[in-house]
């Protein structure tokens, strides 16, 4: 997979050299459209029109619409991996974990499109977001296991609790932010005084 780096200023991840191949541009266009409208409301023809290519080229690279969706899921996971790779494993276990959580949160804050896509995918009632959830959980499980074995994460809690705690620390608050904002607006709260959200995961 091509190297990518999050944060382009417009909410769309970009390739490391900024020179996107047709395949990369198709993935990014699909991500943008899926996050705004939902995958079920976006045809391959619409993606092709956004990029300025033929449907045949999309089929050449991804086969089917499901193949394109899997490729977008992979793009999301790539961005998380790239964010984690920026963190050095120095300092205490708590400092390493905090730095990794912050790196993922900051990447997602720079790329709100990713947050919208993940939210849509995981909340779809037909379960089409299951593969993305599985990929994210598998990645987090591997990362937690590596950190625990390397002495860079506490082992006081079980690995399963730590996986949940890690995911909530990295993405949970961002996912809840739209709900908090909607409730705050509904009750007439001053936007400048909107309360922040903090998720605490308890378990052993």
PDB file of C-alpha atoms in Angstrom:
ATOM      1  CA  UNK A   1       0.000   0.000   0.000  1.00  0.00           C
ATOM      2  CA  UNK A   2       1.206   3.462  -0.756  1.00  0.00           C
ATOM      3  CA  UNK A   3       2.579   5.626   2.025  1.00  0.00           C
ATOM      4  CA  UNK A   4       0.207   8.285   3.233  1.00  0.00           C
ATOM      5  CA  UNK A   5       0.210  11.072   5.720  1.00  0.00           C
ATOM      6  CA  UNK A   6      -2.854  12.573   7.400  1.00  0.00           C
ATOM      7  CA  UNK A   7      -3.736  16.187   7.334  1.00  0.00           C
ATOM      8  CA  UNK A   8      -4.110  18.080   4.103  1.00  0.00           C
ATOM      9  CA  UNK A   9      -6.035  21.083   5.347  1.00  0.00           C
ATOM     10  CA  UNK A  10      -9.265  20.042   3.643  1.00  0.00           C
ATOM     11  CA  UNK A  11      -9.937  16.947   5.689  1.00  0.00           C
ATOM     12  CA  UNK A  12      -8.686  14.521   3.043  1.00  0.00           C
ATOM     13  CA  UNK A  13      -5.533  12.451   3.627  1.00  0.00           C
ATOM     14  CA  UNK A  14      -2.879  12.876   0.953  1.00  0.00           C
ATOM     15  CA  UNK A  15      -0.099  10.712  -0.387  1.00  0.00           C
ATOM     16  CA  UNK A  16       3.330  11.420   1.037  1.00  0.00           C
ATOM     17  CA  UNK A  17       4.559  13.041  -2.167  1.00  0.00           C
ATOM     18  CA  UNK A  18       1.248  14.732  -2.989  1.00  0.00           C
ATOM     19  CA  UNK A  19       1.215  13.117  -6.452  1.00  0.00           C
ATOM     20  CA  UNK A  20      -1.858  10.909  -6.330  1.00  0.00           C
ATOM     21  CA  UNK A  21      -2.264   7.954  -8.650  1.00  0.00           C
ATOM     22  CA  UNK A  22      -5.666   7.303 -10.212  1.00  0.00           C
ATOM     23  CA  UNK A  23      -6.222   4.496  -7.706  1.00  0.00           C
ATOM     24  CA  UNK A  24      -5.444   6.794  -4.786  1.00  0.00           C
ATOM     25  CA  UNK A  25      -7.679   9.565  -6.118  1.00  0.00           C
ATOM     26  CA  UNK A  26     -10.538   7.101  -6.486  1.00  0.00           C
ATOM     27  CA  UNK A  27     -10.136   5.952  -2.888  1.00  0.00           C
ATOM     28  CA  UNK A  28     -10.039   9.498  -1.561  1.00  0.00           C
ATOM     29  CA  UNK A  29     -13.087  10.508  -3.615  1.00  0.00           C
ATOM     30  CA  UNK A  30     -15.004   7.472  -2.358  1.00  0.00           C
ATOM     31  CA  UNK A  31     -14.021   8.297   1.224  1.00  0.00           C
ATOM     32  CA  UNK A  32     -15.268  11.849   0.805  1.00  0.00           C
ATOM     33  CA  UNK A  33     -18.573  10.835  -0.779  1.00  0.00           C
ATOM     34  CA  UNK A  34     -19.203   7.938   1.605  1.00  0.00           C
ATOM     35  CA  UNK A  35     -18.532  10.104   4.660  1.00  0.00           C
ATOM     36  CA  UNK A  36     -20.926  12.799   3.439  1.00  0.00           C
ATOM     37  CA  UNK A  37     -23.737  10.663   2.061  1.00  0.00           C
ATOM     38  CA  UNK A  38     -23.266   7.061   3.170  1.00  0.00           C
ATOM     39  CA  UNK A  39     -21.928   4.267   1.000  1.00  0.00           C
ATOM     40  CA  UNK A  40     -25.385   2.985   0.072  1.00  0.00           C
ATOM     41  CA  UNK A  41     -26.297   6.361  -1.484  1.00  0.00           C
ATOM     42  CA  UNK A  42     -23.169   6.688  -3.606  1.00  0.00           C
ATOM     43  CA  UNK A  43     -22.891   4.813  -6.888  1.00  0.00           C
ATOM     44  CA  UNK A  44     -19.666   3.883  -8.617  1.00  0.00           C
ATOM     45  CA  UNK A  45     -20.742   6.225 -11.403  1.00  0.00           C
ATOM     46  CA  UNK A  46     -20.834   9.101  -8.901  1.00  0.00           C
ATOM     47  CA  UNK A  47     -17.349   8.274  -7.653  1.00  0.00           C
ATOM     48  CA  UNK A  48     -16.103   8.101 -11.232  1.00  0.00           C
ATOM     49  CA  UNK A  49     -17.618  11.496 -11.990  1.00  0.00           C
ATOM     50  CA  UNK A  50     -15.992  13.040  -8.913  1.00  0.00           C
ATOM     51  CA  UNK A  51     -12.557  11.829  -9.981  1.00  0.00           C
ATOM     52  CA  UNK A  52     -13.059  12.317 -13.715  1.00  0.00           C
ATOM     53  CA  UNK A  53     -12.451   8.694 -14.695  1.00  0.00           C
ATOM     54  CA  UNK A  54     -14.536   5.907 -16.183  1.00  0.00           C
ATOM     55  CA  UNK A  55     -16.397   3.279 -14.191  1.00  0.00           C
ATOM     56  CA  UNK A  56     -14.254   0.766 -16.038  1.00  0.00           C
ATOM     57  CA  UNK A  57     -11.122   2.171 -14.391  1.00  0.00           C
ATOM     58  CA  UNK A  58     -12.699   1.823 -10.946  1.00  0.00           C
ATOM     59  CA  UNK A  59     -13.612  -1.771 -11.767  1.00  0.00           C
ATOM     60  CA  UNK A  60     -10.065  -2.361 -13.005  1.00  0.00           C
ATOM     61  CA  UNK A  61      -8.592  -1.273  -9.671  1.00  0.00           C
ATOM     62  CA  UNK A  62     -11.256  -2.467  -7.222  1.00  0.00           C
ATOM     63  CA  UNK A  63     -13.504  -4.912  -9.050  1.00  0.00           C
ATOM     64  CA  UNK A  64     -16.850  -4.208  -7.427  1.00  0.00           C
ATOM     65  CA  UNK A  65     -18.406  -1.567  -5.222  1.00  0.00           C
ATOM     66  CA  UNK A  66     -17.711  -3.833  -2.250  1.00  0.00           C
ATOM     67  CA  UNK A  67     -14.079  -3.955  -3.299  1.00  0.00           C
ATOM     68  CA  UNK A  68     -13.973  -0.167  -3.352  1.00  0.00           C
ATOM     69  CA  UNK A  69     -15.484  -0.013   0.106  1.00  0.00           C
ATOM     70  CA  UNK A  70     -12.863  -2.440   1.415  1.00  0.00           C
ATOM     71  CA  UNK A  71     -10.172  -0.225  -0.094  1.00  0.00           C
ATOM     72  CA  UNK A  72     -11.606   2.811   1.703  1.00  0.00           C
ATOM     73  CA  UNK A  73     -11.634   0.830   4.953  1.00  0.00           C
ATOM     74  CA  UNK A  74      -7.968   0.017   4.356  1.00  0.00           C
ATOM     75  CA  UNK A  75      -7.250   3.708   3.826  1.00  0.00           C
ATOM     76  CA  UNK A  76      -8.744   4.515   7.235  1.00  0.00           C
ATOM     77  CA  UNK A  77      -6.608   1.872   8.939  1.00  0.00           C
ATOM     78  CA  UNK A  78      -3.513   3.107   7.075  1.00  0.00           C
ATOM     79  CA  UNK A  79      -4.025   6.578   8.511  1.00  0.00           C
ATOM     80  CA  UNK A  80      -4.204   5.217  12.059  1.00  0.00           C
ATOM     81  CA  UNK A  81      -1.053   3.153  11.513  1.00  0.00           C
ATOM     82  CA  UNK A  82       0.751   6.195  10.097  1.00  0.00           C
ATOM     83  CA  UNK A  83      -0.250   8.313  13.098  1.00  0.00           C
ATOM     84  CA  UNK A  84       0.969   5.676  15.556  1.00  0.00           C
ATOM     85  CA  UNK A  85       4.265   5.380  13.689  1.00  0.00           C
ATOM     86  CA  UNK A  86       5.086   9.000  14.533  1.00  0.00           C
ATOM     87  CA  UNK A  87       5.304   8.228  18.263  1.00  0.00           C
ATOM     88  CA  UNK A  88       8.610   7.167  19.809  1.00  0.00           C
ATOM     89  CA  UNK A  89       8.491   4.598  22.592  1.00  0.00           C
ATOM     90  CA  UNK A  90      10.341   6.723  25.124  1.00  0.00           C
ATOM     91  CA  UNK A  91       9.308   7.666  28.631  1.00  0.00           C
ATOM     92  CA  UNK A  92       7.060   5.812  31.042  1.00  0.00           C
ATOM     93  CA  UNK A  93       4.348   3.396  29.924  1.00  0.00           C
ATOM     94  CA  UNK A  94       1.701   5.997  30.734  1.00  0.00           C
ATOM     95  CA  UNK A  95       3.532   8.635  28.683  1.00  0.00           C
ATOM     96  CA  UNK A  96       3.868   6.326  25.671  1.00  0.00           C
ATOM     97  CA  UNK A  97       0.184   5.387  25.749  1.00  0.00           C
ATOM     98  CA  UNK A  98      -0.860   9.021  26.174  1.00  0.00           C
ATOM     99  CA  UNK A  99       1.337  10.090  23.254  1.00  0.00           C
ATOM    100  CA  UNK A 100      -0.099   7.386  20.994  1.00  0.00           C
ATOM    101  CA  UNK A 101      -3.672   8.274  21.920  1.00  0.00           C
ATOM    102  CA  UNK A 102      -2.925  11.945  21.275  1.00  0.00           C
ATOM    103  CA  UNK A 103      -1.343  11.185  17.886  1.00  0.00           C
ATOM    104  CA  UNK A 104      -4.445   9.358  16.677  1.00  0.00           C
ATOM    105  CA  UNK A 105      -6.814  11.988  18.075  1.00  0.00           C
ATOM    106  CA  UNK A 106      -4.868  14.820  16.455  1.00  0.00           C
ATOM    107  CA  UNK A 107      -4.814  13.008  13.108  1.00  0.00           C
ATOM    108  CA  UNK A 108      -8.583  12.517  13.256  1.00  0.00           C
ATOM    109  CA  UNK A 109      -9.139  16.131  14.276  1.00  0.00           C
ATOM    110  CA  UNK A 110      -7.203  17.203  11.173  1.00  0.00           C
ATOM    111  CA  UNK A 111      -9.234  14.788   9.060  1.00  0.00           C
ATOM    112  CA  UNK A 112     -12.891  15.073  10.145  1.00  0.00           C
ATOM    113  CA  UNK A 113     -13.869  13.161   7.028  1.00  0.00           C
ATOM    114  CA  UNK A 114     -12.332  10.036   8.548  1.00  0.00           C
ATOM    115  CA  UNK A 115     -14.372  10.485  11.721  1.00  0.00           C
ATOM    116  CA  UNK A 116     -17.568  10.913   9.704  1.00  0.00           C
ATOM    117  CA  UNK A 117     -16.796   7.823   7.655  1.00  0.00           C
ATOM    118  CA  UNK A 118     -16.035   5.660  10.682  1.00  0.00           C
ATOM    119  CA  UNK A 119     -19.150   6.904  12.469  1.00  0.00           C
ATOM    120  CA  UNK A 120     -21.341   6.123   9.482  1.00  0.00           C
ATOM    121  CA  UNK A 121     -19.770   2.720   8.936  1.00  0.00           C
ATOM    122  CA  UNK A 122     -20.065   1.569  12.536  1.00  0.00           C
ATOM    123  CA  UNK A 123     -23.624   2.824  12.990  1.00  0.00           C
ATOM    124  CA  UNK A 124     -25.077   1.300   9.827  1.00  0.00           C
ATOM    125  CA  UNK A 125     -27.895  -1.059  10.863  1.00  0.00           C
ATOM    126  CA  UNK A 126     -27.157  -3.648   8.166  1.00  0.00           C
ATOM    127  CA  UNK A 127     -23.751  -4.489   9.603  1.00  0.00           C
ATOM    128  CA  UNK A 128     -21.761  -3.350   6.576  1.00  0.00           C
ATOM    129  CA  UNK A 129     -19.361  -1.595   8.911  1.00  0.00           C
ATOM    130  CA  UNK A 130     -18.376  -4.882  10.557  1.00  0.00           C
ATOM    131  CA  UNK A 131     -15.219  -5.389   8.439  1.00  0.00           C
ATOM    132  CA  UNK A 132     -13.932  -1.921   9.343  1.00  0.00           C
ATOM    133  CA  UNK A 133     -14.648  -2.498  13.028  1.00  0.00           C
ATOM    134  CA  UNK A 134     -12.879  -5.849  12.829  1.00  0.00           C
ATOM    135  CA  UNK A 135      -9.825  -4.261  11.199  1.00  0.00           C
ATOM    136  CA  UNK A 136      -9.635  -1.472  13.777  1.00  0.00           C
ATOM    137  CA  UNK A 137     -10.021  -3.884  16.692  1.00  0.00           C
ATOM    138  CA  UNK A 138      -7.419  -6.269  15.247  1.00  0.00           C
ATOM    139  CA  UNK A 139      -4.962  -3.403  14.792  1.00  0.00           C
ATOM    140  CA  UNK A 140      -5.546  -2.148  18.326  1.00  0.00           C
ATOM    141  CA  UNK A 141      -5.228  -5.657  19.761  1.00  0.00           C
ATOM    142  CA  UNK A 142      -1.874  -6.154  18.020  1.00  0.00           C
ATOM    143  CA  UNK A 143      -0.637  -2.758  19.162  1.00  0.00           C
ATOM    144  CA  UNK A 144      -1.716  -3.352  22.768  1.00  0.00           C
ATOM    145  CA  UNK A 145      -0.062  -6.785  22.788  1.00  0.00           C
ATOM    146  CA  UNK A 146       3.170  -5.327  21.410  1.00  0.00           C
ATOM    147  CA  UNK A 147       3.190  -2.509  23.963  1.00  0.00           C
ATOM    148  CA  UNK A 148       2.525  -4.892  26.855  1.00  0.00           C
ATOM    149  CA  UNK A 149       5.255  -7.317  25.787  1.00  0.00           C
ATOM    150  CA  UNK A 150       7.683  -4.445  25.298  1.00  0.00           C
ATOM    151  CA  UNK A 151       6.983  -2.965  28.713  1.00  0.00           C
ATOM    152  CA  UNK A 152       5.463   0.187  27.207  1.00  0.00           C
ATOM    153  CA  UNK A 153       1.962  -0.351  28.603  1.00  0.00           C
ATOM    154  CA  UNK A 154       0.614  -1.281  32.003  1.00  0.00           C
ATOM    155  CA  UNK A 155      -0.428  -4.902  32.530  1.00  0.00           C
ATOM    156  CA  UNK A 156      -2.591  -4.216  35.567  1.00  0.00           C
ATOM    157  CA  UNK A 157      -5.760  -4.496  33.476  1.00  0.00           C
ATOM    158  CA  UNK A 158      -6.548  -7.360  31.105  1.00  0.00           C
ATOM    159  CA  UNK A 159      -5.556  -7.019  27.486  1.00  0.00           C
ATOM    160  CA  UNK A 160      -9.227  -6.943  26.435  1.00  0.00           C
ATOM    161  CA  UNK A 161     -10.032  -4.068  28.781  1.00  0.00           C
ATOM    162  CA  UNK A 162      -6.940  -2.288  27.535  1.00  0.00           C
ATOM    163  CA  UNK A 163      -8.077  -2.639  23.913  1.00  0.00           C
ATOM    164  CA  UNK A 164     -11.405  -0.998  24.744  1.00  0.00           C
ATOM    165  CA  UNK A 165      -9.678   1.669  26.820  1.00  0.00           C
ATOM    166  CA  UNK A 166      -7.256   2.410  23.983  1.00  0.00           C
ATOM    167  CA  UNK A 167      -9.985   2.768  21.373  1.00  0.00           C
ATOM    168  CA  UNK A 168     -12.086   4.992  23.598  1.00  0.00           C
ATOM    169  CA  UNK A 169      -9.055   7.125  24.406  1.00  0.00           C
ATOM    170  CA  UNK A 170      -8.182   7.558  20.747  1.00  0.00           C
ATOM    171  CA  UNK A 171     -11.566   7.944  19.067  1.00  0.00           C
ATOM    172  CA  UNK A 172     -14.411   7.726  21.579  1.00  0.00           C
ATOM    173  CA  UNK A 173     -14.608  11.392  22.503  1.00  0.00           C
ATOM    174  CA  UNK A 174     -14.465  12.507  18.872  1.00  0.00           C
ATOM    175  CA  UNK A 175     -17.357  10.200  18.031  1.00  0.00           C
ATOM    176  CA  UNK A 176     -19.449  11.619  20.869  1.00  0.00           C
ATOM    177  CA  UNK A 177     -18.638  15.242  20.046  1.00  0.00           C
ATOM    178  CA  UNK A 178     -21.465  15.642  17.471  1.00  0.00           C
ATOM    179  CA  UNK A 179     -23.968  14.309  20.003  1.00  0.00           C
ATOM    180  CA  UNK A 180     -22.742  16.691  22.697  1.00  0.00           C
ATOM    181  CA  UNK A 181     -22.855  19.587  20.230  1.00  0.00           C
ATOM    182  CA  UNK A 182     -26.407  18.724  19.154  1.00  0.00           C
ATOM    183  CA  UNK A 183     -27.665  18.456  22.737  1.00  0.00           C
ATOM    184  CA  UNK A 184     -25.913  21.693  23.705  1.00  0.00           C
ATOM    185  CA  UNK A 185     -27.462  23.527  20.760  1.00  0.00           C
ATOM    186  CA  UNK A 186     -30.898  22.095  21.527  1.00  0.00           C
ATOM    187  CA  UNK A 187     -30.852  23.518  25.041  1.00  0.00           C
ATOM    188  CA  UNK A 188     -29.558  26.880  23.831  1.00  0.00           C
ATOM    189  CA  UNK A 189     -26.055  26.632  25.234  1.00  0.00           C
ATOM    190  CA  UNK A 190     -23.379  29.152  24.294  1.00  0.00           C
ATOM    191  CA  UNK A 191     -21.083  27.395  21.764  1.00  0.00           C
ATOM    192  CA  UNK A 192     -18.042  28.921  23.485  1.00  0.00           C
ATOM    193  CA  UNK A 193     -19.064  27.306  26.772  1.00  0.00           C
ATOM    194  CA  UNK A 194     -19.885  23.832  25.487  1.00  0.00           C
ATOM    195  CA  UNK A 195     -18.622  21.206  27.927  1.00  0.00           C
ATOM    196  CA  UNK A 196     -15.954  18.741  26.910  1.00  0.00           C
ATOM    197  CA  UNK A 197     -16.421  14.982  26.993  1.00  0.00           C
ATOM    198  CA  UNK A 198     -14.268  12.478  28.797  1.00  0.00           C
ATOM    199  CA  UNK A 199     -14.719   8.708  28.594  1.00  0.00           C
ATOM    200  CA  UNK A 200     -13.558   6.517  31.465  1.00  0.00           C
ATOM    201  CA  UNK A 201     -13.318   2.764  30.886  1.00  0.00           C
ATOM    202  CA  UNK A 202     -13.365   0.746  34.094  1.00  0.00           C
ATOM    203  CA  UNK A 203     -12.477  -2.913  34.252  1.00  0.00           C
ATOM    204  CA  UNK A 204      -9.812  -5.397  35.252  1.00  0.00           C
TER     205      UNK A 204
END
